[in-house]
């Protein structure tokens, strides 16, 4: 089995599982309680909070644990909108955000918000000058993702953060694909709120966090107990939080080597496809790209069919994104980048991890080459068909 769908989710690292074990077994104390047993859980949660904060240059008490990236995105948008309504009801985001942001924007529109959806260029980059031009008197929040989950394009977050700060507007970034993969610094990048999710960087599923800069006005999203300084109710997912903290520390300590390795394999992957398979187009940016993302449009074949044939060869990849596949809708990200429906339905994503080997990359390209020939040979429109030459 060759797993090349690390943007959908990652394997839990052995050290992460190891760190979590005790909190699933004997150390089950509720961190909110007063006895000694609770203090053990509380200290573990505090350690995780510090580990995570230090990765992005935040203070530990600016980190709020959530059930994942989706909750963090929902909270950032709804919470900032509700807390800042007297200042206006206009939000700026991009057309290539994850559904966790886009569907939340639609929800806010139903409640009276006005939203500007910025269009990216053909590589998926949001132009900071477009952000600036979209600002109105009543703009309260800008939300632009740090890196795109489908095409891997890294956005100019610092430039956007500086524009937001200069205009006194809050800036949220969905950093679910970026955290633990590329360097992030909330102070330097002028980020007011940042979402991330444990299972995208070798932590467990069902746990994530929202960083909220001290002093930012945000309403609670989940109402109940006084956990997380009264801002996020619900008994803490101690094993999940401990695992995510360990995963964050691991990702941070080996980010440089890991991303250099991934980038090298990614570039082998990309150049082999471009050299050996005809009629292909790279989706996303070539330079400002996540080190582990490969996304190609392979014209004259259907991505869904290719995925099934890849799976038969033991290779796990994705068409567009996990959230988009299984549905009959083309990727909104590829359409926003100017691809047509046919191109969008012919696009495949391969996302590597620090464990991916050169042999796996070569096997995946060899398999893809064979599959592309097979599927295209049945397509009467394919110009390079053997019988057409
Ligand atoms: C996976 C993902 C999410 C959702 O995170 P969950 O923890 O799975 O809810 C949000 N945004 C981006 C960019 C993602 O890749």
PDB file of C-alpha atoms in Angstrom, residues 105-298:
ATOM      1  CA  UNK A 105     -19.645  32.287   5.088  1.00  0.00           C
ATOM      2  CA  UNK A 106     -22.889  31.186   3.422  1.00  0.00           C
ATOM      3  CA  UNK A 107     -24.432  30.739   6.854  1.00  0.00           C
ATOM      4  CA  UNK A 108     -23.356  34.254   7.851  1.00  0.00           C
ATOM      5  CA  UNK A 109     -24.788  35.627   4.600  1.00  0.00           C
ATOM      6  CA  UNK A 110     -28.140  34.131   5.592  1.00  0.00           C
ATOM      7  CA  UNK A 111     -27.799  36.063   8.822  1.00  0.00           C
ATOM      8  CA  UNK A 112     -27.136  39.340   7.008  1.00  0.00           C
ATOM      9  CA  UNK A 113     -23.383  39.401   6.451  1.00  0.00           C
ATOM     10  CA  UNK A 114     -21.983  40.718   3.185  1.00  0.00           C
ATOM     11  CA  UNK A 115     -19.053  38.769   1.854  1.00  0.00           C
ATOM     12  CA  UNK A 116     -16.495  39.466  -0.858  1.00  0.00           C
ATOM     13  CA  UNK A 117     -15.002  36.291  -2.358  1.00  0.00           C
ATOM     14  CA  UNK A 118     -11.649  37.124  -3.922  1.00  0.00           C
ATOM     15  CA  UNK A 119     -10.609  35.332  -7.079  1.00  0.00           C
ATOM     16  CA  UNK A 120      -7.134  33.811  -7.238  1.00  0.00           C
ATOM     17  CA  UNK A 121      -4.813  33.932 -10.254  1.00  0.00           C
ATOM     18  CA  UNK A 122      -4.415  30.809 -12.407  1.00  0.00           C
ATOM     19  CA  UNK A 123      -1.975  29.309  -9.865  1.00  0.00           C
ATOM     20  CA  UNK A 124      -4.350  29.826  -6.951  1.00  0.00           C
ATOM     21  CA  UNK A 125      -2.616  32.872  -5.466  1.00  0.00           C
ATOM     22  CA  UNK A 126      -4.670  35.618  -3.827  1.00  0.00           C
ATOM     23  CA  UNK A 127      -3.236  39.023  -4.681  1.00  0.00           C
ATOM     24  CA  UNK A 128      -2.779  41.198  -1.556  1.00  0.00           C
ATOM     25  CA  UNK A 129      -3.668  44.282  -3.602  1.00  0.00           C
ATOM     26  CA  UNK A 130      -7.070  42.681  -4.322  1.00  0.00           C
ATOM     27  CA  UNK A 131      -7.542  42.279  -0.568  1.00  0.00           C
ATOM     28  CA  UNK A 132      -6.720  45.948  -0.093  1.00  0.00           C
ATOM     29  CA  UNK A 133      -9.122  47.008  -2.852  1.00  0.00           C
ATOM     30  CA  UNK A 134     -11.971  44.972  -1.332  1.00  0.00           C
ATOM     31  CA  UNK A 135     -11.782  46.727   2.063  1.00  0.00           C
ATOM     32  CA  UNK A 136     -14.810  48.842   2.974  1.00  0.00           C
ATOM     33  CA  UNK A 137     -15.739  51.068   5.899  1.00  0.00           C
ATOM     34  CA  UNK A 138     -17.708  48.181   7.404  1.00  0.00           C
ATOM     35  CA  UNK A 139     -15.167  45.358   6.842  1.00  0.00           C
ATOM     36  CA  UNK A 140     -14.590  43.524  10.125  1.00  0.00           C
ATOM     37  CA  UNK A 141     -12.759  40.361   9.108  1.00  0.00           C
ATOM     38  CA  UNK A 142     -10.428  39.030   6.424  1.00  0.00           C
ATOM     39  CA  UNK A 143     -10.093  35.254   6.212  1.00  0.00           C
ATOM     40  CA  UNK A 144      -7.589  33.800   3.739  1.00  0.00           C
ATOM     41  CA  UNK A 145      -6.082  30.333   4.070  1.00  0.00           C
ATOM     42  CA  UNK A 146      -2.333  29.912   4.628  1.00  0.00           C
ATOM     43  CA  UNK A 147      -2.050  27.120   2.046  1.00  0.00           C
ATOM     44  CA  UNK A 148      -4.622  25.460  -0.161  1.00  0.00           C
ATOM     45  CA  UNK A 149      -5.546  21.853   0.582  1.00  0.00           C
ATOM     46  CA  UNK A 150      -6.166  20.850  -3.045  1.00  0.00           C
ATOM     47  CA  UNK A 151      -3.458  22.516  -5.122  1.00  0.00           C
ATOM     48  CA  UNK A 152      -0.921  23.299  -2.378  1.00  0.00           C
ATOM     49  CA  UNK A 153      -0.492  26.980  -3.237  1.00  0.00           C
ATOM     50  CA  UNK A 154       0.961  28.980  -0.319  1.00  0.00           C
ATOM     51  CA  UNK A 155      -0.775  32.351   0.104  1.00  0.00           C
ATOM     52  CA  UNK A 156       0.982  35.674   0.837  1.00  0.00           C
ATOM     53  CA  UNK A 157      -0.231  35.651   4.434  1.00  0.00           C
ATOM     54  CA  UNK A 158       2.195  38.199   5.836  1.00  0.00           C
ATOM     55  CA  UNK A 159       1.300  40.796   3.190  1.00  0.00           C
ATOM     56  CA  UNK A 160      -2.403  40.236   3.811  1.00  0.00           C
ATOM     57  CA  UNK A 161      -1.854  40.425   7.580  1.00  0.00           C
ATOM     58  CA  UNK A 162      -0.067  43.756   7.217  1.00  0.00           C
ATOM     59  CA  UNK A 163      -2.936  45.154   5.158  1.00  0.00           C
ATOM     60  CA  UNK A 164      -5.465  43.953   7.735  1.00  0.00           C
ATOM     61  CA  UNK A 165      -3.483  45.471  10.600  1.00  0.00           C
ATOM     62  CA  UNK A 166      -3.000  48.810   8.819  1.00  0.00           C
ATOM     63  CA  UNK A 167      -6.778  49.019   8.340  1.00  0.00           C
ATOM     64  CA  UNK A 168      -7.742  47.848  11.829  1.00  0.00           C
ATOM     65  CA  UNK A 169      -9.441  44.711  10.486  1.00  0.00           C
ATOM     66  CA  UNK A 170      -9.200  41.266  12.070  1.00  0.00           C
ATOM     67  CA  UNK A 171      -7.262  38.655  10.121  1.00  0.00           C
ATOM     68  CA  UNK A 172      -8.021  34.928  10.361  1.00  0.00           C
ATOM     69  CA  UNK A 173      -6.147  32.227   8.479  1.00  0.00           C
ATOM     70  CA  UNK A 174      -7.096  28.581   7.998  1.00  0.00           C
ATOM     71  CA  UNK A 175      -3.650  27.073   8.516  1.00  0.00           C
ATOM     72  CA  UNK A 176      -4.833  23.459   8.644  1.00  0.00           C
ATOM     73  CA  UNK A 177      -2.578  22.448   5.727  1.00  0.00           C
ATOM     74  CA  UNK A 178       0.240  24.790   6.692  1.00  0.00           C
ATOM     75  CA  UNK A 179       0.723  24.185  10.415  1.00  0.00           C
ATOM     76  CA  UNK A 180       3.623  21.815  11.042  1.00  0.00           C
ATOM     77  CA  UNK A 181       4.499  21.833   7.342  1.00  0.00           C
ATOM     78  CA  UNK A 182       5.784  25.372   6.692  1.00  0.00           C
ATOM     79  CA  UNK A 183       7.019  28.050   9.135  1.00  0.00           C
ATOM     80  CA  UNK A 184       4.299  30.291  10.612  1.00  0.00           C
ATOM     81  CA  UNK A 185       4.708  33.198  13.011  1.00  0.00           C
ATOM     82  CA  UNK A 186       1.525  34.882  14.201  1.00  0.00           C
ATOM     83  CA  UNK A 187       3.277  38.070  15.390  1.00  0.00           C
ATOM     84  CA  UNK A 188       5.387  38.579  12.310  1.00  0.00           C
ATOM     85  CA  UNK A 189       2.488  37.688   9.992  1.00  0.00           C
ATOM     86  CA  UNK A 190      -0.003  39.867  11.923  1.00  0.00           C
ATOM     87  CA  UNK A 191      -2.446  37.005  12.378  1.00  0.00           C
ATOM     88  CA  UNK A 192      -5.316  37.551  14.837  1.00  0.00           C
ATOM     89  CA  UNK A 193      -6.821  34.057  14.597  1.00  0.00           C
ATOM     90  CA  UNK A 194      -5.436  30.805  13.171  1.00  0.00           C
ATOM     91  CA  UNK A 195      -7.033  27.366  12.763  1.00  0.00           C
ATOM     92  CA  UNK A 196      -5.211  24.029  12.724  1.00  0.00           C
ATOM     93  CA  UNK A 197      -6.081  20.352  13.083  1.00  0.00           C
ATOM     94  CA  UNK A 198      -4.146  17.496  14.719  1.00  0.00           C
ATOM     95  CA  UNK A 199      -4.756  14.805  12.114  1.00  0.00           C
ATOM     96  CA  UNK A 200      -3.128  16.840   9.327  1.00  0.00           C
ATOM     97  CA  UNK A 201       0.302  16.671  10.988  1.00  0.00           C
ATOM     98  CA  UNK A 202       0.494  13.106  12.350  1.00  0.00           C
ATOM     99  CA  UNK A 203      -1.640  13.782  15.417  1.00  0.00           C
ATOM    100  CA  UNK A 204      -5.002  12.169  16.202  1.00  0.00           C
ATOM    101  CA  UNK A 205      -8.352  12.982  14.566  1.00  0.00           C
ATOM    102  CA  UNK A 206     -11.086  14.964  16.299  1.00  0.00           C
ATOM    103  CA  UNK A 207      -8.808  17.550  17.901  1.00  0.00           C
ATOM    104  CA  UNK A 208      -7.569  20.918  16.704  1.00  0.00           C
ATOM    105  CA  UNK A 209      -7.128  24.430  17.993  1.00  0.00           C
ATOM    106  CA  UNK A 210      -7.876  28.055  17.343  1.00  0.00           C
ATOM    107  CA  UNK A 211      -5.216  30.621  18.191  1.00  0.00           C
ATOM    108  CA  UNK A 212      -6.856  33.918  19.153  1.00  0.00           C
ATOM    109  CA  UNK A 213      -4.577  36.895  19.739  1.00  0.00           C
ATOM    110  CA  UNK A 214      -4.936  38.463  23.176  1.00  0.00           C
ATOM    111  CA  UNK A 215      -7.404  41.341  23.058  1.00  0.00           C
ATOM    112  CA  UNK A 216      -9.340  40.117  20.001  1.00  0.00           C
ATOM    113  CA  UNK A 217     -13.100  40.269  20.491  1.00  0.00           C
ATOM    114  CA  UNK A 218     -14.658  36.883  19.741  1.00  0.00           C
ATOM    115  CA  UNK A 219     -17.885  35.292  20.993  1.00  0.00           C
ATOM    116  CA  UNK A 220     -17.991  31.704  22.217  1.00  0.00           C
ATOM    117  CA  UNK A 221     -19.172  29.146  19.719  1.00  0.00           C
ATOM    118  CA  UNK A 222     -19.930  26.278  22.105  1.00  0.00           C
ATOM    119  CA  UNK A 223     -21.841  27.291  25.228  1.00  0.00           C
ATOM    120  CA  UNK A 224     -21.613  25.423  28.518  1.00  0.00           C
ATOM    121  CA  UNK A 225     -18.911  25.015  31.152  1.00  0.00           C
ATOM    122  CA  UNK A 226     -16.075  27.385  31.946  1.00  0.00           C
ATOM    123  CA  UNK A 227     -13.340  25.387  30.191  1.00  0.00           C
ATOM    124  CA  UNK A 228     -10.683  27.173  28.134  1.00  0.00           C
ATOM    125  CA  UNK A 229     -10.947  30.412  30.151  1.00  0.00           C
ATOM    126  CA  UNK A 230     -14.703  30.486  29.576  1.00  0.00           C
ATOM    127  CA  UNK A 231     -14.321  30.657  25.813  1.00  0.00           C
ATOM    128  CA  UNK A 232     -14.823  27.073  24.651  1.00  0.00           C
ATOM    129  CA  UNK A 233     -17.100  24.853  26.707  1.00  0.00           C
ATOM    130  CA  UNK A 234     -16.792  21.078  26.965  1.00  0.00           C
ATOM    131  CA  UNK A 235     -14.579  18.628  28.835  1.00  0.00           C
ATOM    132  CA  UNK A 236     -11.137  18.693  27.272  1.00  0.00           C
ATOM    133  CA  UNK A 237     -10.112  15.823  24.985  1.00  0.00           C
ATOM    134  CA  UNK A 238      -6.999  15.159  27.057  1.00  0.00           C
ATOM    135  CA  UNK A 239      -5.528  12.213  25.075  1.00  0.00           C
ATOM    136  CA  UNK A 240      -6.203  14.045  21.811  1.00  0.00           C
ATOM    137  CA  UNK A 241      -4.665  17.272  23.058  1.00  0.00           C
ATOM    138  CA  UNK A 242      -1.590  15.459  24.420  1.00  0.00           C
ATOM    139  CA  UNK A 243      -1.188  13.687  21.071  1.00  0.00           C
ATOM    140  CA  UNK A 244      -1.588  16.887  19.093  1.00  0.00           C
ATOM    141  CA  UNK A 245       0.975  18.659  21.310  1.00  0.00           C
ATOM    142  CA  UNK A 246       3.493  15.873  20.775  1.00  0.00           C
ATOM    143  CA  UNK A 247       2.789  15.895  17.025  1.00  0.00           C
ATOM    144  CA  UNK A 248       3.297  19.676  16.906  1.00  0.00           C
ATOM    145  CA  UNK A 249       6.632  19.431  18.726  1.00  0.00           C
ATOM    146  CA  UNK A 250       7.771  16.612  16.416  1.00  0.00           C
ATOM    147  CA  UNK A 251       6.686  18.441  13.272  1.00  0.00           C
ATOM    148  CA  UNK A 252       8.452  21.588  14.435  1.00  0.00           C
ATOM    149  CA  UNK A 253      11.704  19.837  15.318  1.00  0.00           C
ATOM    150  CA  UNK A 254      12.032  18.093  11.954  1.00  0.00           C
ATOM    151  CA  UNK A 255      10.262  20.618   9.693  1.00  0.00           C
ATOM    152  CA  UNK A 256      13.387  21.671   7.828  1.00  0.00           C
ATOM    153  CA  UNK A 257      14.696  18.190   6.983  1.00  0.00           C
ATOM    154  CA  UNK A 258      11.269  16.779   6.396  1.00  0.00           C
ATOM    155  CA  UNK A 259      10.182  19.513   4.020  1.00  0.00           C
ATOM    156  CA  UNK A 260      13.485  19.433   2.129  1.00  0.00           C
ATOM    157  CA  UNK A 261      13.063  15.713   1.590  1.00  0.00           C
ATOM    158  CA  UNK A 262       9.426  16.079   0.586  1.00  0.00           C
ATOM    159  CA  UNK A 263      10.197  18.948  -1.762  1.00  0.00           C
ATOM    160  CA  UNK A 264      12.879  16.862  -3.489  1.00  0.00           C
ATOM    161  CA  UNK A 265      10.484  13.923  -3.959  1.00  0.00           C
ATOM    162  CA  UNK A 266       7.655  16.254  -5.003  1.00  0.00           C
ATOM    163  CA  UNK A 267       9.867  17.732  -7.717  1.00  0.00           C
ATOM    164  CA  UNK A 268      10.886  14.269  -8.963  1.00  0.00           C
ATOM    165  CA  UNK A 269       7.176  13.378  -9.055  1.00  0.00           C
ATOM    166  CA  UNK A 270       6.271  16.542 -10.964  1.00  0.00           C
ATOM    167  CA  UNK A 271       9.108  16.374 -13.463  1.00  0.00           C
ATOM    168  CA  UNK A 272       8.592  12.673 -14.195  1.00  0.00           C
ATOM    169  CA  UNK A 273       4.883  13.266 -14.904  1.00  0.00           C
ATOM    170  CA  UNK A 274       5.660  16.235 -17.120  1.00  0.00           C
ATOM    171  CA  UNK A 275       8.342  14.321 -19.044  1.00  0.00           C
ATOM    172  CA  UNK A 276       6.670  10.937 -19.332  1.00  0.00           C
ATOM    173  CA  UNK A 277       2.928  11.560 -19.592  1.00  0.00           C
ATOM    174  CA  UNK A 278       1.552  13.673 -22.452  1.00  0.00           C
ATOM    175  CA  UNK A 279      -1.254  16.255 -22.165  1.00  0.00           C
ATOM    176  CA  UNK A 280      -0.758  17.152 -18.493  1.00  0.00           C
ATOM    177  CA  UNK A 281      -0.954  20.467 -16.674  1.00  0.00           C
ATOM    178  CA  UNK A 282       0.344  21.187 -13.181  1.00  0.00           C
ATOM    179  CA  UNK A 283      -2.382  22.649 -10.964  1.00  0.00           C
ATOM    180  CA  UNK A 284      -1.238  25.247  -8.417  1.00  0.00           C
ATOM    181  CA  UNK A 285       1.948  27.242  -8.059  1.00  0.00           C
ATOM    182  CA  UNK A 286       5.341  25.817  -8.978  1.00  0.00           C
ATOM    183  CA  UNK A 287       7.423  27.698  -6.405  1.00  0.00           C
ATOM    184  CA  UNK A 288       5.081  28.880  -3.628  1.00  0.00           C
ATOM    185  CA  UNK A 289       3.771  25.392  -3.076  1.00  0.00           C
ATOM    186  CA  UNK A 290       3.450  23.056  -0.079  1.00  0.00           C
ATOM    187  CA  UNK A 291       6.461  20.705  -0.082  1.00  0.00           C
ATOM    188  CA  UNK A 292       4.239  17.618  -0.192  1.00  0.00           C
ATOM    189  CA  UNK A 293       1.636  18.513  -2.852  1.00  0.00           C
ATOM    190  CA  UNK A 294       1.437  17.227  -6.418  1.00  0.00           C
ATOM    191  CA  UNK A 295      -1.749  18.027  -8.370  1.00  0.00           C
ATOM    192  CA  UNK A 296      -2.107  17.461 -12.089  1.00  0.00           C
ATOM    193  CA  UNK A 297      -4.772  17.772 -14.677  1.00  0.00           C
ATOM    194  CA  UNK A 298      -4.427  14.731 -16.970  1.00  0.00           C
TER     195      UNK A 298
END
